[in-house]
Every structure is written in C-alpha cells, then in structure tokens.
Amino acid sequence: TKIDVIRDEATIANYSHIVLPGVGAFGHSIEGLRSIPDMIAAMEREVVEKHKPFLGICVGMQILADKGYELGIHQGLGWIKGEIKPIDQIVHNNNLTLPHMGWNELQIKHPHIPLLKNVEDKAHAYFVHSYCFVCASKDNIVATVDYEGEIPALIAQDNIFATQFHPEKSSVAGMQILQNFVEL
C-alpha cells in the first residue's frame, strides 16, 4: 500500500482512500485545512460526492462535526451532524481527569460495519482527548467508551469513518481497524 502526505488539492483525486489524522485543537486543525487553497472543496468532492473511503483520527474525527467549542467557536466540515464539546460537560463530572488519556475498552454498538471486521467487543484502544463528538443522530455512533459516562469512540456514515482513539497506537485492535480500512 502506497501512502503519501497530500499537501495540495490537485493530487487528492489520485488516491483511493483518504485519512485525516489529527493531534491538537479543533480550531487550529480546521484552519490548517482552510489555509490550503481548495483543499476542503477537493476533499468534499472525493469523499462526499465520489464516496471514497475516509478515516478521521482524533481531531480528524472532530472536525467532521458542524461546530467545535475548543478554544473558541469554530465551524467544522459538517459531514456528520453534531458538535464537539468538553467531555466534562457531557458526562457532568467536574472531577474527571482531563485529558482522557490511556487505554479503554471499546463498547461496540454496530459490530457489522466493515471497519470492525475481526475486532472484538471490549477490545482496548488508546485515547488522548478532552473534547468529544456529540452526534445529532445516535445511528452514527458505532462504538463508545465509558469514561464516567458514554463517549463516542468510533462514528460512521456511509463511506466516512472516524475514531476518537488513535488506532495507530491501539495495538492489535487498532492495526486490524487500519487493515480493514485499507481493504474497503
């Protein structure tokens, strides 16, 4: 499998699969994408219109939302309806240790999506985040994690998949998810 970093909108059409990894804050990440002329339009053409497999990782998942509240209010891509909010506002526990960092068990809600082929319920995944995706539709939530309340860990809509956890750091389950994505 050939993997390249895409730095301009002109080459994105040459690839069969698109991954948007992320580390950092929602606002910085979406502004980084917007700073590349026509990149978002090219991504929408390839992913939304042509239905190429897409995988967002961590903040790459979060910017799929309509809006994020990390370090201000920022408009996201709006590919999956919802908002990104602080975890402690969602689970209503002001004593949580944030960021949510470390290994947690995935609670798989929809085991038959192709991304989860050969991934067991309760498989462990590695998380580092303080904000979470509040989906407008629960149908988009494929797996959750319990962090003093249920938090979306993997969401999907058609050809668009996204993980709040880092599959590349999630041992056997993470490698299986990445392999499944490549095989889509």
mmCIF file of C-alpha atoms in Angstrom, residues 30-37:
data_model
loop_
_atom_site.group_PDB
_atom_site.id
_atom_site.type_symbol
_atom_site.label_atom_id
_atom_site.label_comp_id
_atom_site.label_asym_id
_atom_site.label_seq_id
_atom_site.Cartn_x
_atom_site.Cartn_y
_atom_site.Cartn_z
ATOM 1 C CA ILE A 30 -9.759 23.212 10.649
ATOM 2 C CA GLU A 31 -7.870 26.442 9.975
ATOM 3 C CA GLY A 32 -4.892 24.373 8.815
ATOM 4 C CA LEU A 33 -7.126 22.691 6.244
ATOM 5 C CA ARG A 34 -8.669 26.006 5.220
ATOM 6 C CA SER A 35 -5.216 27.510 4.705
ATOM 7 C CA ILE A 36 -4.586 25.131 1.789
ATOM 8 C CA PRO A 37 -6.384 26.644 -1.212
#
